[in-house]
Coordinates of C-alpha atoms and ligand atoms in Angstrom, one line a residue:
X1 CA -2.1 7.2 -11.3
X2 CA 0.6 8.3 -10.4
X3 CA 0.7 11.7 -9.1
X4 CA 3.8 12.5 -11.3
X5 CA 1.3 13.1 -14.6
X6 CA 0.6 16.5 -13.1
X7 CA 3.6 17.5 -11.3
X8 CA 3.5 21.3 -11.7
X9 CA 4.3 25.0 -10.4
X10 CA 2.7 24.1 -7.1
X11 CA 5.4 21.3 -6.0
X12 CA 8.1 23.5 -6.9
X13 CA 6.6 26.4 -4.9
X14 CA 6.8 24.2 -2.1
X15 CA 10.0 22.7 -2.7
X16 CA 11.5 26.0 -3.2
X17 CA 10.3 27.0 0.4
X18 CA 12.5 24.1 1.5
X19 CA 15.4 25.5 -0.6
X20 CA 15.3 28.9 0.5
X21 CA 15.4 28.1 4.4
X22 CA 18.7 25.5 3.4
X23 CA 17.0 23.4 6.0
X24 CA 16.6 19.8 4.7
X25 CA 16.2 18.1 8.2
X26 CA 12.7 17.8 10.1
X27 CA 13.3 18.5 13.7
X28 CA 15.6 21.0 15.1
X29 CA 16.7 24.7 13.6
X30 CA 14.3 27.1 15.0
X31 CA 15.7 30.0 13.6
X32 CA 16.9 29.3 10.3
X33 CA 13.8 27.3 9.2
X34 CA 11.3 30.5 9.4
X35 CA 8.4 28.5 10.7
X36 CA 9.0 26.1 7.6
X37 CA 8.2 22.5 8.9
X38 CA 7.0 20.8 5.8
X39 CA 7.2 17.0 6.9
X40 CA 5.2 18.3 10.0
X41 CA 2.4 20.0 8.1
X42 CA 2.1 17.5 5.7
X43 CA 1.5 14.6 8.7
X44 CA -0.9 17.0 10.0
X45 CA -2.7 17.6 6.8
X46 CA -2.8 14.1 5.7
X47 CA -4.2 12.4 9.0
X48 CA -6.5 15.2 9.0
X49 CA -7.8 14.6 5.3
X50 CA -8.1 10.7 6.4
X51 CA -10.4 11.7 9.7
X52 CA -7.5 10.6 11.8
X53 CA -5.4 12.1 14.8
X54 CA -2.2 11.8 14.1
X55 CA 0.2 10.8 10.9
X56 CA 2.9 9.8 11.3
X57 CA 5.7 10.0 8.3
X58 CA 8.7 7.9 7.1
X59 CA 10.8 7.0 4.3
X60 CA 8.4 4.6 2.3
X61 CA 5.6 2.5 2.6
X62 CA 7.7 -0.5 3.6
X63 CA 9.2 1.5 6.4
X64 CA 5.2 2.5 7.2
X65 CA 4.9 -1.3 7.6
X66 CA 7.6 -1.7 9.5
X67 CA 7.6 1.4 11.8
X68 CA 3.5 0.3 12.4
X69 CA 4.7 -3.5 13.4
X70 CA 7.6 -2.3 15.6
X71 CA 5.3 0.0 18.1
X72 CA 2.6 -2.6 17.6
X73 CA 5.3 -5.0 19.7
X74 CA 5.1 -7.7 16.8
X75 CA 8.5 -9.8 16.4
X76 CA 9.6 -13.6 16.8
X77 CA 7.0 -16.3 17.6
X78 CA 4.3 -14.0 16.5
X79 CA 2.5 -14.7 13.3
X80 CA 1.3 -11.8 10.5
X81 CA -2.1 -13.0 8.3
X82 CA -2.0 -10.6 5.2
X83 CA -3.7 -11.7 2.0
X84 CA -1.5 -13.7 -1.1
X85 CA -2.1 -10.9 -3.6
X86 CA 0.3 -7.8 -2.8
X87 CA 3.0 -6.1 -3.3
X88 CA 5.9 -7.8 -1.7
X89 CA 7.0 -4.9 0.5
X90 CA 3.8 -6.4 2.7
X91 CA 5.2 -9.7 3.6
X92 CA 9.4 -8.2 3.2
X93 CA 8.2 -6.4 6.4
X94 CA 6.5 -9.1 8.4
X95 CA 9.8 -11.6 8.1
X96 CA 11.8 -8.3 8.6
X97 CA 10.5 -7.4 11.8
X98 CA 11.0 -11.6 12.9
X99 CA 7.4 -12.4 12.7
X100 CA 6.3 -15.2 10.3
X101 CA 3.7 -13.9 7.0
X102 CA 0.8 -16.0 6.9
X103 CA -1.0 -15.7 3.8
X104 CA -5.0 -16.2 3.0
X105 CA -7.4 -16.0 0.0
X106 CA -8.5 -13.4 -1.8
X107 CA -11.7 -13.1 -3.0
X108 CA -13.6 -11.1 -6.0
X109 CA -12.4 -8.0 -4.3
X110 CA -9.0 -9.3 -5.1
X111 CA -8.8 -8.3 -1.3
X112 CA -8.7 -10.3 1.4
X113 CA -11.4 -12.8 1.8
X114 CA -12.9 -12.9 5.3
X115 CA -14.4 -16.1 5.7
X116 CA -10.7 -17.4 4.9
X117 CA -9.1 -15.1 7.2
X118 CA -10.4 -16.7 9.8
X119 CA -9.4 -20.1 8.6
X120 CA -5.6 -18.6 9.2
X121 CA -5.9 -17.3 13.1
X122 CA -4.0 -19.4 15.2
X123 CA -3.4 -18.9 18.8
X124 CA -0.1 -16.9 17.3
X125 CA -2.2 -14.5 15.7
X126 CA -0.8 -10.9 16.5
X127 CA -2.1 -8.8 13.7
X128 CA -4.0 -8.8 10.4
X129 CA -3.2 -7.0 7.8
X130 CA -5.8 -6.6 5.0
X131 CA -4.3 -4.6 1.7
X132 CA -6.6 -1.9 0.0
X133 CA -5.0 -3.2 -3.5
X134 CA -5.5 -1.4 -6.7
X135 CA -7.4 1.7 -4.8
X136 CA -10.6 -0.2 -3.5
X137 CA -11.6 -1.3 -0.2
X138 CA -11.3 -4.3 1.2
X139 CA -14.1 -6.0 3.4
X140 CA -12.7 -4.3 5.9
X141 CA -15.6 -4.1 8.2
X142 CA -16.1 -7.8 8.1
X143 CA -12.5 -7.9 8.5
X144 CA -12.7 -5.6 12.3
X145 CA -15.3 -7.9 13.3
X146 CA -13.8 -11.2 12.7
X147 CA -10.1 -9.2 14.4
X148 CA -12.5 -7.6 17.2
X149 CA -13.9 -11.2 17.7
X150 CA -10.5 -12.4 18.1
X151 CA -8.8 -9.4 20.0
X152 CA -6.6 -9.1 17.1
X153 CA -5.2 -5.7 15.9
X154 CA -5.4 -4.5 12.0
X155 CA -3.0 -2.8 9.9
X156 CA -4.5 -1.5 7.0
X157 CA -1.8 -1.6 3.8
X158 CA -3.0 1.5 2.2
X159 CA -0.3 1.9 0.1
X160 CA -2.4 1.6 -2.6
X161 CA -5.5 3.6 -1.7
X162 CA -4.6 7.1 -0.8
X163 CA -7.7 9.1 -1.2
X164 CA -9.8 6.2 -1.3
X165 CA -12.9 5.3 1.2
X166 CA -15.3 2.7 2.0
X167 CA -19.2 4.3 3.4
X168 CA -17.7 7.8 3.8
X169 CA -15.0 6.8 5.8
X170 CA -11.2 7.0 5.0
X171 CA -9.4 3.7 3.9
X172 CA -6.5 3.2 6.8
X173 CA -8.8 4.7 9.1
X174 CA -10.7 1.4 10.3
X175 CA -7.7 -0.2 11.9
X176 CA -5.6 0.8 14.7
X177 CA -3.2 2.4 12.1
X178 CA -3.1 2.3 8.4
X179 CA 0.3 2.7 6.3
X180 CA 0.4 4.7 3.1
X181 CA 3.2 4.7 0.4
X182 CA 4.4 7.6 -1.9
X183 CA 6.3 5.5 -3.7
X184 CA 7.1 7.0 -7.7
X185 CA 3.8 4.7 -9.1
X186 CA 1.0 5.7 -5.9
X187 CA -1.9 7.7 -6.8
X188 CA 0.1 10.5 -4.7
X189 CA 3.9 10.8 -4.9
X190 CA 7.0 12.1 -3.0
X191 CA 9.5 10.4 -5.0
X192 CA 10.0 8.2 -1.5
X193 CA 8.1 8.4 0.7
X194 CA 5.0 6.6 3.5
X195 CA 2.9 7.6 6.5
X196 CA 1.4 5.3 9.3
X197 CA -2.0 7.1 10.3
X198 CA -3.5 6.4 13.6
X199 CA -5.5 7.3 16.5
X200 CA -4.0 5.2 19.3
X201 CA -2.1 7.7 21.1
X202 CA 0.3 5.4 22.8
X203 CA 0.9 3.7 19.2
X204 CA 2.0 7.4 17.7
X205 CA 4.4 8.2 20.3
X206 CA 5.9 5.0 20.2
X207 CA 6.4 5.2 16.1
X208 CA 7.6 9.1 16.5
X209 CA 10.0 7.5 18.8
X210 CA 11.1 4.3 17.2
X211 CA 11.4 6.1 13.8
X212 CA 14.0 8.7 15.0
X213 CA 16.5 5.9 16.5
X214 CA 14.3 6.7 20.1
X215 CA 14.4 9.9 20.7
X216 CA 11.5 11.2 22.7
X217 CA 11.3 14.7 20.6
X218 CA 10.6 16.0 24.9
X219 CA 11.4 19.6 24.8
X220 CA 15.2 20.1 26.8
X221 CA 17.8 22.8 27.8
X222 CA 20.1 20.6 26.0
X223 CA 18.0 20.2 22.2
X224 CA 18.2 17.4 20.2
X225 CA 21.3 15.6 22.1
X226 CA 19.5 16.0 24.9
X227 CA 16.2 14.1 24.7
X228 CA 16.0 11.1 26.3
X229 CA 15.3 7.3 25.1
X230 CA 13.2 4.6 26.4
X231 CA 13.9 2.0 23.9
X232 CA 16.1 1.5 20.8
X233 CA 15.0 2.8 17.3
X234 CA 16.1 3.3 14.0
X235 CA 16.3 5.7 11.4
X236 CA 13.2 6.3 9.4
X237 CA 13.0 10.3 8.8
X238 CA 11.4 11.9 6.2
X239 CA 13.6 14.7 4.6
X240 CA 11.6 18.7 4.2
X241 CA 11.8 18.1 0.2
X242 CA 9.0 15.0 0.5
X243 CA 7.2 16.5 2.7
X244 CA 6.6 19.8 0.7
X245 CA 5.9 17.5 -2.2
X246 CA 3.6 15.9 -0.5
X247 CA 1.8 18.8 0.5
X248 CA 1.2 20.2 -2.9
X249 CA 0.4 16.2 -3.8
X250 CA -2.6 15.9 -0.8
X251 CA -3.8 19.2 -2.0
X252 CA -4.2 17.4 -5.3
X253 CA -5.5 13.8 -4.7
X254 CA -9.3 14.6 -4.4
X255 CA -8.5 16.2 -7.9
X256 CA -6.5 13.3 -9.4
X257 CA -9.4 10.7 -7.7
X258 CA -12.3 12.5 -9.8
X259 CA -9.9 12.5 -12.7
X260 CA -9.5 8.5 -12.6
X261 CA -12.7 7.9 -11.6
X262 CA -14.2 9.8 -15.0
X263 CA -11.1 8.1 -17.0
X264 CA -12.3 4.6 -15.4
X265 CA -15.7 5.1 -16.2
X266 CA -15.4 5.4 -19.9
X267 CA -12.3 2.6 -20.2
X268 CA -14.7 0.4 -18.5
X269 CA -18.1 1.3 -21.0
X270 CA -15.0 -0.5 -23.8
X271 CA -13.8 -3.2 -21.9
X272 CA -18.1 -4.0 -21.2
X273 CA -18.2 -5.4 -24.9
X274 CA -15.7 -8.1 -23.9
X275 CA -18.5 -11.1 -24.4
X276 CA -18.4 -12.7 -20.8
X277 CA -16.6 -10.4 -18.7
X278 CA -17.3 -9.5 -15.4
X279 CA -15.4 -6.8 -13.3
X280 CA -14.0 -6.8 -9.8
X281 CA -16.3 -6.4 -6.6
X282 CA -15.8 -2.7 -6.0
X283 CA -17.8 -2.3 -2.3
X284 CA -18.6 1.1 -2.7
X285 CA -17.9 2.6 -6.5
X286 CA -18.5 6.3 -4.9
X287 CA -15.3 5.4 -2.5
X288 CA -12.5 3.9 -5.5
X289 CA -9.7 6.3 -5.9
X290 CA -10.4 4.2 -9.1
X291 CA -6.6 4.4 -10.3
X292 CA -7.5 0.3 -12.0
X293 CA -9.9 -1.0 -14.2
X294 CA -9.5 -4.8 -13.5
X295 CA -11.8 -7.1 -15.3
X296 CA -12.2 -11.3 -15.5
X297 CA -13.0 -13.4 -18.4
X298 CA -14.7 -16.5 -17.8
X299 CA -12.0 -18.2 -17.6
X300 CA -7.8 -18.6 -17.7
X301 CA -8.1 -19.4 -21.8
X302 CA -10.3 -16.8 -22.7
X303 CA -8.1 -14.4 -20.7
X304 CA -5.2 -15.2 -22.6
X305 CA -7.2 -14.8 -25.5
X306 CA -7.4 -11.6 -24.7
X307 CA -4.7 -10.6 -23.3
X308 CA -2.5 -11.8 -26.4
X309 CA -5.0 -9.2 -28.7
X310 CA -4.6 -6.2 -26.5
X311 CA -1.1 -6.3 -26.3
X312 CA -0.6 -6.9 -29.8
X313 CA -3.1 -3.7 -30.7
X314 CA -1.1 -1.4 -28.5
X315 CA -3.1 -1.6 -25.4
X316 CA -1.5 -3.9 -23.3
X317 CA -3.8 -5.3 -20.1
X318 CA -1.6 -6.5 -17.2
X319 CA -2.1 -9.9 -16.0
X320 CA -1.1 -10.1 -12.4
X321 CA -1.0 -13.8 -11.9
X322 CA 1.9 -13.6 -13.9
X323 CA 3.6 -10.8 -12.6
X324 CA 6.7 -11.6 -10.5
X325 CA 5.9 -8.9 -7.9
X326 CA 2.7 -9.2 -6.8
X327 CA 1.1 -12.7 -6.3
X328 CA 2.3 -15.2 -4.0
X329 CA 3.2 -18.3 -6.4
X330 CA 5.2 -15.6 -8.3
X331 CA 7.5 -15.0 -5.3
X332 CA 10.1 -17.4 -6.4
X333 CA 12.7 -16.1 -3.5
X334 CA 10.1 -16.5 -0.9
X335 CA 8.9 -19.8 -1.5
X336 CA 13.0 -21.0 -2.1
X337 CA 13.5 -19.4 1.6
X338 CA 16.5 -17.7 0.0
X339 CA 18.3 -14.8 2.4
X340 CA 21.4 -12.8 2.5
X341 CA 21.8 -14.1 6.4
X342 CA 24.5 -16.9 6.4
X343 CA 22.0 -18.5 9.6
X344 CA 19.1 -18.6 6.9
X345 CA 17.0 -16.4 9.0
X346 CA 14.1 -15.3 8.6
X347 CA 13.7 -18.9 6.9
X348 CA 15.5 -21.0 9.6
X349 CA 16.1 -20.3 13.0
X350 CA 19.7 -20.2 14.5
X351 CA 19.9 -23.7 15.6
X352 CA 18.9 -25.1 12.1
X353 CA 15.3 -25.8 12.8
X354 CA 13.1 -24.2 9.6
X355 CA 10.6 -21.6 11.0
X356 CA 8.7 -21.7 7.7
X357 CA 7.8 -23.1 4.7
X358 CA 5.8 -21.9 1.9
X359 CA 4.6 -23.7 -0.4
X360 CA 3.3 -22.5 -3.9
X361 CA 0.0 -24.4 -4.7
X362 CA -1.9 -22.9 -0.9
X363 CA -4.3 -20.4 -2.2
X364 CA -6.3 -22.2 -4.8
X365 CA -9.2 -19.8 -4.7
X366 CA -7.1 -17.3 -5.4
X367 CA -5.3 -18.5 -8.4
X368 CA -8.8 -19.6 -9.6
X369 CA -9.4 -15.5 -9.4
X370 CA -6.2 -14.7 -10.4
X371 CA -6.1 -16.8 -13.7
X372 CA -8.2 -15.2 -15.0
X373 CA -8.2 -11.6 -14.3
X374 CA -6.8 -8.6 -16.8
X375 CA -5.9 -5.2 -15.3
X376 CA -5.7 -1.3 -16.9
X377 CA -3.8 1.5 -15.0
X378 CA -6.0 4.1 -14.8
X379 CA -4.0 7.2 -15.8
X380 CA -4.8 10.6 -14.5
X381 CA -4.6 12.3 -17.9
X382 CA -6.4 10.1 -21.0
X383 CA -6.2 11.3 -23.9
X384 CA -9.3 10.4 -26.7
X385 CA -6.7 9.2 -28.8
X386 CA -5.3 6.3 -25.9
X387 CA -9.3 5.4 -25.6
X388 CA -9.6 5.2 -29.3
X389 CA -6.7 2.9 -29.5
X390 CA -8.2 1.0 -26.2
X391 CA -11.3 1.0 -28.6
X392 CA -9.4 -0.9 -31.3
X393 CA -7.8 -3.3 -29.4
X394 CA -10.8 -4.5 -27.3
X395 CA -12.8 -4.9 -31.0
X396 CA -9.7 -7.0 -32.2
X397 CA -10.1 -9.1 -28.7
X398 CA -13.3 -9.6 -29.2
X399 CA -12.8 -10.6 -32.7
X400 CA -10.6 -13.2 -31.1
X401 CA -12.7 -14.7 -28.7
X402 CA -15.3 -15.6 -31.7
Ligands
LIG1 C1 4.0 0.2 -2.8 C2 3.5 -0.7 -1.8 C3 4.1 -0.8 -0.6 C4 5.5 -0.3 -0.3 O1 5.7 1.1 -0.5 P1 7.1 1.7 -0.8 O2 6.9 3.1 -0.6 O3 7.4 1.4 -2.3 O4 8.1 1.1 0.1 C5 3.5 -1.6 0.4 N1 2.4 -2.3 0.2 C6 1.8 -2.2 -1.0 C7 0.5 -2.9 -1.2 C8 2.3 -1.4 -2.1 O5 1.7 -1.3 -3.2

């Protein structure tokens, strides 16, 4: 990762395609387009590479999220159990849409942890959804059973794992939809860019709709300012350009997967000497789009430790539990409540009653995991001079730990 370490003559072909029809817009222009309907290939291309009916695509993976949640009737008084280890985008869409974020554990997965998931249903419950971080699965087929048990929907946050799978099935596939991000850092890129994947039939027309401030896309003397509109919408479109990037992108991922997974494979063999390390529960190794190598040290000091070596031998490990943007106790904004809306929504509700309060020390289990866990980027392209200097600095980290 990310796709843009091998942009090359195939996205421009497709881009210039675009450019020679001058027709930037998805829908309309029959004549001047030639047949050219990138964003409408590429939903087709992509649902069909996940096993899926339909695909449905937007502006980003947060719009994905949002879109999904929208035609999934989720809003006010409805509560949204996604795991405390994410990107924020996950959560910025549950208050977004007026539903309150409920977050659970995560176990060695660093997904979500079903036996805690359950802990979180309340009779409020109106949707799940598990993230595939870091290009691995989930337990997402505990997860459908526990949801199924409940008669709770799931939204599978896929941002993360595009090209990924769990037993020969497609990650975003298990749930009633699963949202994908194309975001500049995803194992596949458009620059901007998402798509909600789904076989619910009902479910796509209602996000075709929803996206495209409600128009019904019904054939009509009139064209585009004739369709009709059962229900307000916004604007969500993705433009020609990201879809032909994301064309020549799909046609690489299985590609840029094998790449990663070889890359991973011989980071890890380094990382192995680490005395005491242990590495993350991957629930089907065949089925990682394997774009990070993350790895735990006994514990928080020793991680440290070794953290403070790799980075000062030029091959710097990330430590998410300090990272602002990805792990709940980080999210200073969230936990403050703080909001641009003068009425404190989605924090308080109009009268001055708080809706919600989060408070930082919740997920124990999951700082436990968190403490003490070291991350690599996988890249696409690794050169043997980046391993020999990941060589180095793992020897000079285990030096340290001695
Ligand atoms: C990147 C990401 C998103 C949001 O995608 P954007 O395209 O950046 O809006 C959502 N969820 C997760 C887990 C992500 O990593």
């Amino acid at each position: 990762m990310p796709g843009f370490e091998i942009f090359g003559e195939e996205e421009k072909k497709e881009i210039l395609e675009v450019l020679e029809t001058g027709v930037l817009f998805r829908y309309e222009f029959p004549n001047e387009r030639k047949g050219v309907y990138k964003v409408r290939t590429f939903e087709e291309k992509f649902a069909a590479y996940c096993g899926v009916r339909h695909g449905q695509a937007v502006t980003s993976g947060t719009a994905a999220l949002k879109v999904a949640m929208a035609a999934l009737g989720i809003g006010p008084g409805d509560e949204v159990i996604t795991q405390g280890f994410t990107f924020v985008a996950t959560w910025e869409a549950i208050l977004d849409i007026g539903a309150i974020a409920v977050f659970a554990e995560v176990d060695e997965t660093l997904n979500l942890d079903p036996a805690e998931l359950e802990k979180k249903i309340t009779a409020k419950t109106r949707l799940i959804i598990p993230v595939h971080m870091m290009g691995a699965a989930a337990r997402i087929e505990e997860i459908k059973v526990i949801a199924d048990r409940h008669g709770i929907p799931v939204l599978e946050d896929t941002a993360q794992a595009a090209g990924a799978s769990l037993h020969g099935r497609r990650l975003g596939s298990f749930g009633v939809c699963g949202t994908f991000s194309f975001d500049p850092v995803k194992t596949m890129t458009t620059g901007e860019g998402g798509m909600i994947v789904t076989n619910d039939e009902k479910l796509m027309r209602d996000m075709s709709e929803y996206h495209d401030h409600g128009h019904d896309h019904a054939v009509n003397p009139g064209g585009r300012g004739g369709e009709g509109r059962s229900f307000i919408g916004f604007n969500y479109r993705m433009m020609e350009l990201q879809g032909a990037i994301g064309l020549a992108q799909l046609a690489k991922l299985d590609g840029i997967v094998a790449a990663q997974q070889e890359n991973k494979k011989a980071m890890k063999a380094l990382v192995a000497k680490l005395p005491g390390v242990s590495f993350r529960t991957i629930l089907d190794e065949q089925g990682d789009n394997a774009s990070f190598l993350a790895f735990f040290l006994p514990d928080k000091e020793q991680a440290q430790t070794v953290k403070k070596a790799l980075a000062e031998n030029g091959a710097g490990a990330i430590s998410f539990a300090e990272n602002t943007w990805h792990y709940y106790p980080k999210w200073e904004h969230l936990l403050a409540g703080a909001t641009l809306a003068r009425s404190g929504w989605p924090f308080v509700e109009p009268g001055g009653k708080k809706r919600v309060v989060y408070d930082a020390q919740v997920l124990p289990k999951s700082a436990a995991i968190m403490d003490r866990l070291l991350v690599y980027p996988v890249p696409i392209k690794l050169s043997d001079e980046r391993l020999g200097q990941i060589a180095a600095a793992v020897d000079k980290a285990v030096a340290a730990l001695s």
